Short mmCIF file of C-alpha atoms and ligand atoms in Angstrom, two decimals:
data_model
loop_
_atom_site.label_atom_id
_atom_site.label_comp_id
_atom_site.label_asym_id
_atom_site.label_seq_id
_atom_site.Cartn_x
_atom_site.Cartn_y
_atom_site.Cartn_z
CA MET A 23 0.00 0.00 0.00
CA ALA A 24 1.51 3.26 -1.16
CA PHE A 25 -0.37 5.35 1.40
CA LYS A 26 0.07 3.12 4.45
CA GLU A 27 1.89 5.72 6.54
CA THR A 28 -0.59 8.44 5.59
CA ILE A 29 -3.56 6.29 6.54
CA GLU A 30 -1.94 5.41 9.86
CA PHE A 31 -1.33 9.09 10.56
CA ILE A 32 -4.91 10.11 9.80
CA ARG A 33 -6.23 7.26 11.93
CA SER A 34 -3.96 8.25 14.83
CA LYS A 35 -5.76 11.61 14.90
CA PHE A 36 -9.11 9.84 15.44
CA PRO A 37 -8.34 7.05 17.90
CA LYS A 38 -12.01 6.44 18.76
CA GLY A 39 -13.91 4.04 16.56
CA ASP A 40 -13.13 1.76 13.66
CA PHE A 41 -14.64 3.74 10.78
CA ILE A 42 -13.44 7.33 10.43
CA PRO A 43 -16.00 9.57 8.77
CA LEU A 44 -15.27 12.75 6.80
CA HIS A 45 -17.21 15.10 9.05
CA VAL A 46 -19.62 14.43 11.90
CA PRO A 47 -21.39 16.91 14.17
CA VAL A 48 -20.53 17.25 17.85
CA PHE A 49 -23.30 17.94 20.38
CA GLN A 50 -21.73 18.74 23.71
CA GLY A 51 -23.10 22.18 24.54
CA ASN A 52 -26.65 23.39 25.16
CA GLU A 53 -28.19 21.33 22.34
CA ARG A 54 -30.29 19.07 24.57
CA LYS A 55 -31.36 21.92 26.82
CA TYR A 56 -32.54 24.17 23.99
CA VAL A 57 -34.26 21.41 22.00
CA MET A 58 -36.04 20.17 25.15
CA ASP A 59 -37.08 23.73 25.79
CA THR A 60 -38.97 23.78 22.45
CA LEU A 61 -40.67 20.49 23.31
CA ASP A 62 -41.62 21.65 26.82
CA SER A 63 -43.03 24.91 25.48
CA THR A 64 -44.70 23.12 22.50
CA PHE A 65 -43.22 25.81 20.22
CA VAL A 66 -41.40 23.46 17.88
CA SER A 67 -42.55 24.87 14.58
CA SER A 68 -43.34 28.25 13.12
CA VAL A 69 -43.54 30.24 16.33
CA GLY A 70 -40.81 30.49 18.92
CA SER A 71 -37.89 32.56 20.07
CA TYR A 72 -34.98 30.41 18.86
CA VAL A 73 -35.51 31.47 15.24
CA ASP A 74 -35.10 35.11 16.26
CA LEU A 75 -32.10 34.22 18.41
CA ALA A 76 -30.39 32.27 15.60
CA GLU A 77 -30.91 35.22 13.25
CA LYS A 78 -29.47 37.62 15.82
CA MET A 79 -26.43 35.39 16.36
CA MET A 80 -25.75 35.26 12.63
CA GLU A 81 -26.13 39.03 12.29
CA ASP A 82 -23.54 39.44 15.06
CA ILE A 83 -21.06 36.93 13.62
CA THR A 84 -21.25 38.22 10.05
CA ARG A 85 -21.80 41.86 11.05
CA THR A 86 -24.76 42.18 8.74
CA ASN A 87 -28.00 44.04 9.34
CA LYS A 88 -30.54 41.30 8.66
CA ALA A 89 -30.41 37.52 8.79
CA VAL A 90 -33.27 35.27 7.68
CA ALA A 91 -33.42 31.66 8.88
CA VAL A 92 -34.60 29.20 6.23
CA VAL A 93 -35.20 25.45 5.85
CA ASN A 94 -31.91 24.78 4.09
CA GLY A 95 -29.07 26.47 2.24
CA THR A 96 -30.42 25.60 -1.19
CA SER A 97 -33.76 27.34 -0.59
CA GLY A 98 -31.82 30.25 0.92
CA LEU A 99 -29.87 30.60 -2.31
CA GLN A 100 -33.05 30.45 -4.36
CA ILE A 101 -34.64 33.27 -2.34
CA ALA A 102 -31.41 35.32 -2.28
CA LEU A 103 -31.25 35.17 -6.07
CA GLN A 104 -34.85 36.32 -6.31
CA LEU A 105 -34.11 39.15 -3.86
CA ALA A 106 -31.07 40.13 -5.97
CA GLY A 107 -33.45 40.59 -8.90
CA VAL A 108 -32.84 37.42 -10.88
CA LYS A 109 -35.79 36.55 -13.09
CA SER A 110 -36.82 33.75 -15.37
CA GLY A 111 -34.91 33.68 -18.67
CA GLU A 112 -31.83 35.42 -17.30
CA GLU A 113 -28.31 34.20 -16.62
CA VAL A 114 -26.15 33.99 -13.49
CA ILE A 115 -22.37 33.72 -13.34
CA THR A 116 -20.97 31.03 -11.05
CA GLN A 117 -18.19 28.46 -10.85
CA ALA A 118 -18.29 24.91 -12.25
CA LEU A 119 -16.29 23.61 -9.29
CA THR A 120 -19.05 23.60 -6.70
CA PHE A 121 -21.62 21.43 -4.99
CA VAL A 122 -24.64 20.88 -7.25
CA ALA A 123 -26.95 22.96 -5.02
CA THR A 124 -25.38 26.20 -6.30
CA ALA A 125 -26.37 25.44 -9.89
CA ASN A 126 -29.73 23.97 -8.86
CA ALA A 127 -30.70 27.11 -6.96
CA ILE A 128 -29.87 29.20 -10.03
CA HIS A 129 -32.11 26.91 -12.06
CA TYR A 130 -34.97 27.18 -9.53
CA SER A 131 -34.84 30.94 -9.90
CA GLY A 132 -35.59 30.43 -13.60
CA ALA A 133 -32.10 31.43 -14.72
CA GLU A 134 -29.27 29.53 -16.39
CA PRO A 135 -25.78 29.27 -14.92
CA ILE A 136 -22.72 30.57 -16.78
CA PHE A 137 -19.76 28.53 -15.54
CA LEU A 138 -16.47 30.43 -15.20
CA ASP A 139 -13.12 29.16 -13.99
CA VAL A 140 -11.89 29.21 -10.40
CA ASP A 141 -8.53 30.45 -9.09
CA ASP A 142 -5.97 27.79 -8.38
CA ASP A 143 -5.17 29.17 -4.92
CA THR A 144 -8.70 29.78 -3.55
CA MET A 145 -10.53 27.06 -5.55
CA GLY A 146 -13.35 29.62 -5.81
CA LEU A 147 -14.65 31.85 -8.59
CA SER A 148 -11.79 33.71 -10.30
CA PRO A 149 -12.26 37.49 -10.56
CA LYS A 150 -9.86 37.42 -13.52
CA ALA A 151 -12.06 34.89 -15.30
CA VAL A 152 -15.08 37.14 -14.64
CA VAL A 153 -13.23 40.16 -16.10
CA ARG A 154 -12.15 38.14 -19.15
CA PHE A 155 -15.66 36.85 -19.74
CA LEU A 156 -17.40 40.20 -19.34
CA GLU A 157 -14.91 42.06 -21.55
CA LYS A 158 -15.27 39.50 -24.31
CA PHE A 159 -18.90 38.45 -24.13
CA ALA A 160 -20.90 41.15 -22.35
CA GLU A 161 -22.16 44.64 -23.11
CA LYS A 162 -23.82 47.25 -20.98
CA LYS A 163 -27.32 48.05 -22.19
CA LYS A 164 -30.20 50.04 -20.74
CA LYS A 165 -31.84 46.95 -19.23
CA GLY A 166 -28.56 45.73 -17.73
CA VAL A 167 -25.52 43.69 -18.70
CA ILE A 168 -26.31 41.55 -21.72
CA HIS A 169 -24.57 38.32 -22.70
CA LYS A 170 -23.88 38.95 -26.41
CA LYS A 171 -24.02 35.24 -27.32
CA THR A 172 -27.50 34.65 -25.92
CA GLY A 173 -28.99 38.14 -25.71
CA LYS A 174 -29.93 37.40 -22.09
CA ARG A 175 -29.37 39.63 -19.09
CA ILE A 176 -26.60 38.62 -16.69
CA ALA A 177 -28.49 39.19 -13.47
CA ALA A 178 -26.13 38.10 -10.68
CA CYS A 179 -22.80 36.56 -9.78
CA VAL A 180 -22.55 33.67 -7.29
CA PRO A 181 -19.05 32.98 -5.93
CA MET A 182 -18.73 29.93 -3.67
CA HIS A 183 -16.15 29.78 -0.86
CA THR A 184 -14.94 26.25 -1.51
CA CYS A 185 -14.42 24.19 1.66
CA GLY A 186 -14.21 27.44 3.64
CA PHE A 187 -11.46 29.09 1.53
CA PRO A 188 -12.61 32.64 0.72
CA VAL A 189 -12.75 33.81 -2.88
CA HIS A 190 -10.56 36.87 -3.72
CA MET A 191 -13.44 39.17 -2.75
CA ASP A 192 -11.75 42.58 -3.23
CA GLU A 193 -11.14 41.85 -6.90
CA LEU A 194 -14.54 40.22 -7.41
CA VAL A 195 -16.41 43.08 -5.76
CA ALA A 196 -14.46 45.54 -7.92
CA VAL A 197 -15.39 43.89 -11.22
CA CYS A 198 -19.02 43.29 -10.22
CA ASN A 199 -19.38 46.92 -9.07
CA GLU A 200 -17.92 48.12 -12.34
CA TRP A 201 -20.53 46.14 -14.29
CA ASN A 202 -23.25 46.70 -11.71
CA ILE A 203 -23.89 42.97 -11.24
CA PRO A 204 -25.12 42.00 -7.74
CA ILE A 205 -23.16 39.35 -5.84
CA VAL A 206 -24.89 36.53 -3.95
CA GLU A 207 -22.26 34.64 -1.96
CA ASP A 208 -22.71 30.93 -1.57
CA ALA A 209 -21.15 30.84 1.89
CA ALA A 210 -22.70 27.44 2.70
CA GLU A 211 -19.29 25.99 3.60
CA SER A 212 -17.61 29.05 5.09
CA LEU A 213 -19.21 29.88 8.43
CA GLY A 214 -16.23 30.93 10.55
CA SER A 215 -14.09 31.99 7.54
CA TYR A 216 -12.84 35.55 7.17
CA TYR A 217 -11.36 37.54 4.31
CA LYS A 218 -9.31 40.56 5.38
CA GLY A 219 -11.05 40.56 8.74
CA ARG A 220 -14.57 40.47 7.35
CA HIS A 221 -16.78 37.42 7.51
CA THR A 222 -17.58 35.60 4.26
CA GLY A 223 -21.16 36.14 3.15
CA SER A 224 -21.07 39.82 4.16
CA PHE A 225 -19.47 41.18 0.98
CA GLY A 226 -22.25 40.57 -1.50
CA LYS A 227 -25.72 42.05 -1.75
CA LEU A 228 -26.70 38.80 -0.01
CA GLY A 229 -24.91 35.79 1.42
CA VAL A 230 -26.22 32.32 2.23
CA PHE A 231 -25.11 29.75 4.82
CA SER A 232 -26.08 26.11 5.29
CA PHE A 233 -26.62 24.25 8.56
CA ASN A 234 -26.93 20.82 6.98
CA GLY A 235 -25.73 17.88 9.07
CA ASN A 236 -22.29 17.80 7.41
CA LYS A 237 -21.52 21.52 7.76
CA ILE A 238 -19.43 23.13 10.51
CA VAL A 239 -22.54 23.75 12.64
CA THR A 240 -25.87 22.07 12.09
CA SER A 241 -29.56 22.61 12.76
CA GLY A 242 -30.34 19.12 11.43
CA GLY A 243 -31.30 20.90 8.24
CA GLY A 244 -31.38 24.63 7.75
CA GLY A 245 -29.80 27.72 6.32
CA MET A 246 -29.46 31.47 6.74
CA ILE A 247 -29.62 34.40 4.35
CA VAL A 248 -27.69 37.50 5.44
CA THR A 249 -27.64 41.00 3.98
CA GLN A 250 -26.54 44.52 4.83
CA GLU A 251 -29.79 45.83 3.34
CA GLU A 252 -32.25 45.61 6.20
CA ASP A 253 -35.37 46.24 4.11
CA LEU A 254 -34.36 43.64 1.56
CA GLY A 255 -33.78 41.17 4.40
CA LYS A 256 -37.18 41.94 5.87
CA PHE A 257 -38.77 41.33 2.49
CA GLY A 258 -36.85 38.03 2.37
CA LYS A 259 -38.36 37.10 5.72
CA HIS A 260 -41.80 37.96 4.34
CA LEU A 261 -41.29 35.82 1.21
CA THR A 262 -40.00 32.81 3.16
CA THR A 263 -42.97 32.89 5.55
CA THR A 264 -45.79 32.59 2.96
CA ALA A 265 -45.88 36.39 2.48
CA LYS A 266 -48.55 36.63 5.15
CA VAL A 267 -49.70 40.11 6.01
CA PRO A 268 -50.33 40.58 9.75
CA HIS A 269 -54.05 40.51 10.54
CA PRO A 270 -55.94 39.55 13.73
CA TYR A 271 -57.70 36.62 12.02
CA GLU A 272 -57.85 36.82 8.21
CA TYR A 273 -55.45 34.97 5.90
CA VAL A 274 -53.98 37.77 3.81
CA HIS A 275 -51.00 37.15 1.50
CA ASP A 276 -49.60 39.77 -0.84
CA HIS A 277 -46.97 37.82 -2.83
CA ILE A 278 -46.39 34.27 -4.00
CA GLY A 279 -44.50 33.35 -0.87
CA TYR A 280 -42.73 30.20 0.22
CA ASN A 281 -42.92 27.99 3.27
CA TYR A 282 -39.17 28.12 3.78
CA ARG A 283 -39.09 29.18 7.42
CA MET A 284 -36.72 27.31 9.70
CA PRO A 285 -38.72 25.45 12.38
CA ASN A 286 -38.05 26.54 15.96
CA ILE A 287 -36.82 23.07 16.96
CA ASN A 288 -34.07 23.28 14.33
CA ALA A 289 -33.26 26.84 15.36
CA ALA A 290 -32.85 25.68 18.97
CA LEU A 291 -30.28 23.13 17.85
CA VAL A 292 -28.31 25.59 15.76
CA CYS A 293 -28.26 28.26 18.49
CA ALA A 294 -26.46 25.78 20.75
CA GLN A 295 -24.13 24.89 17.88
CA ILE A 296 -23.30 28.48 16.98
CA GLU A 297 -22.37 29.10 20.64
CA GLN A 298 -19.54 26.60 20.04
CA LEU A 299 -18.42 27.88 16.65
CA ASN A 300 -15.16 29.37 17.94
CA PHE A 301 -14.33 26.16 19.76
CA PHE A 302 -15.07 24.10 16.63
CA VAL A 303 -12.89 26.32 14.45
CA GLU A 304 -9.97 26.31 16.92
CA ASN A 305 -10.25 22.54 17.29
CA LYS A 306 -10.18 22.07 13.51
CA ARG A 307 -7.30 24.50 13.10
CA GLN A 308 -5.22 22.32 15.44
CA LEU A 309 -5.97 19.28 13.30
CA ALA A 310 -5.12 21.30 10.17
CA SER A 311 -1.81 22.25 11.70
CA ASP A 312 -1.03 18.59 12.45
CA TYR A 313 -1.90 17.65 8.86
CA GLN A 314 0.16 20.54 7.54
CA ASN A 315 3.18 19.31 9.48
CA PHE A 316 2.73 15.76 8.24
CA PHE A 317 1.66 15.73 4.58
CA PRO A 318 4.75 17.32 2.99
CA SER A 319 6.81 14.41 4.35
CA GLN A 320 4.69 12.18 2.10
CA GLY A 321 5.11 14.41 -0.94
CA ILE A 322 1.45 15.48 -0.69
CA LYS A 323 0.36 19.10 -0.58
CA PHE A 324 -1.99 20.11 2.25
CA ARG A 325 -4.03 23.20 1.37
CA THR A 326 -3.63 25.98 3.95
CA GLU A 327 -5.25 29.37 4.28
CA LEU A 328 -3.95 32.23 2.12
CA GLU A 329 -2.50 35.45 3.47
CA GLY A 330 -5.17 37.87 4.63
CA THR A 331 -7.67 35.10 5.33
CA ARG A 332 -8.60 33.09 8.38
CA ILE A 333 -10.48 29.95 7.49
CA ASN A 334 -12.73 27.45 9.23
CA TYR A 335 -11.03 24.33 7.79
CA TRP A 336 -14.48 22.87 7.28
CA LEU A 337 -13.41 20.02 4.99
CA MET A 338 -9.65 19.81 4.76
CA CYS A 339 -8.10 19.46 1.33
CA ILE A 340 -5.02 17.69 0.07
CA GLU A 341 -3.70 17.82 -3.46
CA LEU A 342 -2.45 14.62 -5.10
CA GLU A 343 -0.02 14.61 -8.01
CA ASN A 344 -2.42 13.47 -10.69
CA LEU A 345 -5.65 11.58 -11.33
CA ALA A 346 -4.06 8.13 -11.02
CA GLN A 347 -2.55 8.99 -7.62
CA ARG A 348 -5.84 10.51 -6.53
CA ASN A 349 -7.76 7.36 -7.44
CA LYS A 350 -5.22 5.16 -5.69
CA PHE A 351 -5.47 7.34 -2.58
CA LEU A 352 -9.29 7.26 -2.61
CA LYS A 353 -9.33 3.48 -2.96
CA GLU A 354 -6.73 2.73 -0.29
CA THR A 355 -8.18 5.10 2.30
CA ASN A 356 -11.78 4.03 1.81
CA ASP A 357 -10.75 0.35 1.82
CA SER A 358 -9.11 1.08 5.19
CA LYS A 359 -12.33 2.50 6.69
CA THR A 360 -10.87 5.99 6.50
CA MET A 361 -13.38 8.11 4.65
CA THR A 362 -12.10 10.41 1.93
CA ARG A 363 -13.91 12.00 -0.99
CA PRO A 364 -12.84 13.66 -4.21
CA ILE A 365 -13.85 17.26 -4.83
CA TRP A 366 -17.04 17.47 -6.95
CA GLN A 367 -17.28 16.73 -10.62
CA LEU A 368 -17.51 19.98 -12.55
CA MET A 369 -21.10 21.06 -13.09
CA TYR A 370 -20.92 20.86 -16.90
CA ARG A 371 -20.21 17.13 -16.65
CA LEU A 372 -23.72 16.62 -15.22
CA PRO A 373 -26.40 15.93 -17.84
CA MET A 374 -28.68 18.81 -16.83
CA TYR A 375 -25.91 21.44 -17.03
CA ARG A 376 -23.95 20.09 -20.00
CA HIS A 377 -25.40 22.68 -22.40
CA CYS A 378 -24.54 25.72 -20.27
CA PHE A 379 -22.06 28.36 -21.37
CA ARG A 380 -18.58 27.97 -19.90
CA ASP A 381 -15.08 29.32 -20.38
CA GLU A 382 -11.85 27.38 -20.52
CA GLN A 383 -11.69 25.62 -17.14
CA LYS A 384 -7.97 25.20 -16.73
CA ASN A 385 -7.84 25.52 -12.95
CA ALA A 386 -11.14 23.78 -12.24
CA GLU A 387 -10.10 20.76 -14.31
CA TYR A 388 -6.69 20.66 -12.62
CA LEU A 389 -8.31 20.71 -9.16
CA GLU A 390 -11.04 18.24 -10.11
CA GLU A 391 -8.35 15.63 -10.81
CA ARG A 392 -6.32 16.24 -7.65
CA ILE A 393 -8.21 17.60 -4.65
CA VAL A 394 -9.37 15.13 -2.00
CA ASN A 395 -11.15 15.85 1.29
CA ILE A 396 -9.82 14.00 4.31
CA PRO A 397 -11.35 13.40 7.77
CA SER A 398 -11.95 16.83 9.29
CA SER A 399 -14.31 16.38 12.26
CA VAL A 400 -14.03 18.26 15.52
CA ARG A 401 -12.28 15.99 18.03
CA ILE A 402 -13.40 15.85 21.66
C1 PLP B 510 -24.22 22.40 1.52
C2 PLP B 510 -24.15 23.32 0.37
C3 PLP B 510 -25.30 23.96 -0.14
C4 PLP B 510 -26.68 23.61 0.23
O1 PLP B 510 -27.01 23.59 1.52
P1 PLP B 510 -28.23 22.68 2.05
O2 PLP B 510 -28.48 23.24 3.39
O3 PLP B 510 -27.73 21.27 2.06
O4 PLP B 510 -29.38 22.87 1.12
C5 PLP B 510 -25.14 24.89 -1.14
N1 PLP B 510 -23.95 25.17 -1.65
C6 PLP B 510 -22.83 24.57 -1.22
C7 PLP B 510 -21.54 24.93 -1.84
C8 PLP B 510 -22.90 23.62 -0.21
O5 PLP B 510 -21.78 23.00 0.19
#
């Protein structure tokens, strides 16, 4: 076995248990207390104070003016795109190296994704690729920025902070401001990650987090939209709660709303989890440091945070030499009950997104063949 020593090292970091998963949640704070509280009060669903508390906690962490708790990150992205002004028949710039939910949410909003390359260092949307694309294929018209090839409006740009590594936001914000294209950050993986001292998700018009079971904190299932624009956020809250207009007894609804509100029982869980976010991040950073000290001795690159960023090390990434090495590594680790996973297949390889416009994907294709996620759970 070529990777025997590596597997032994990873396993030594997780001495409990036979099978080592990629990422599992840890419930050792107030989870039981808060969840029991919702049961005792009977407020498990659409009324209750934990939803408000979770929103407040996320506003504080991200330093944004309004947070809206939703049923999951995907629905949060869908609503954020609608709030950003994306309409049916339009197009949205994003990266091909992402989890499928990013592209799906764009599709739900009625738009089509445009897949642009990522940067090699961040693994997230490349501002240079966005500049290149817009200069070559876009023109400013009265109704907005038009994609010359399709005649459709480019309505938004969705960078995704891959595995918690922030996109080069200064450059991306600059190009999107120049073209007046709103940014919706897919920050599903980057709770606890900062770029130049500011939390990811707070740079765009809107940002979206996920609290799925495999993320750094979990509500069972859930998500959060954040925005600096308080009124826009309030409208988001309205849309995600069936657009019900307050009335003493009548059912009055003034928009086609959604039932995307996070239930109070899930909010209770995530409040207790968010209380431990700093502990989780510090714990993971220790593991990252151990990995960083080990992997070079095996001739394998461990991906560490870039200058000016502080990252959550949600899923830790190593870079193998080539596809053959990657496949060998995946097989040997998984055969040894040590869970590892390749980074996602690029979105345009999937049948439903094969036809979408894309640029040359030099970096994305390089990373697709080499990046592997290794066990990254918080250790207690
Ligand atoms: C997890 C994830 C989502 C979706 O979040 P859910 O809460 O599972 O719907 C969206 N985008 C990315 C990049 C993710 O990793």
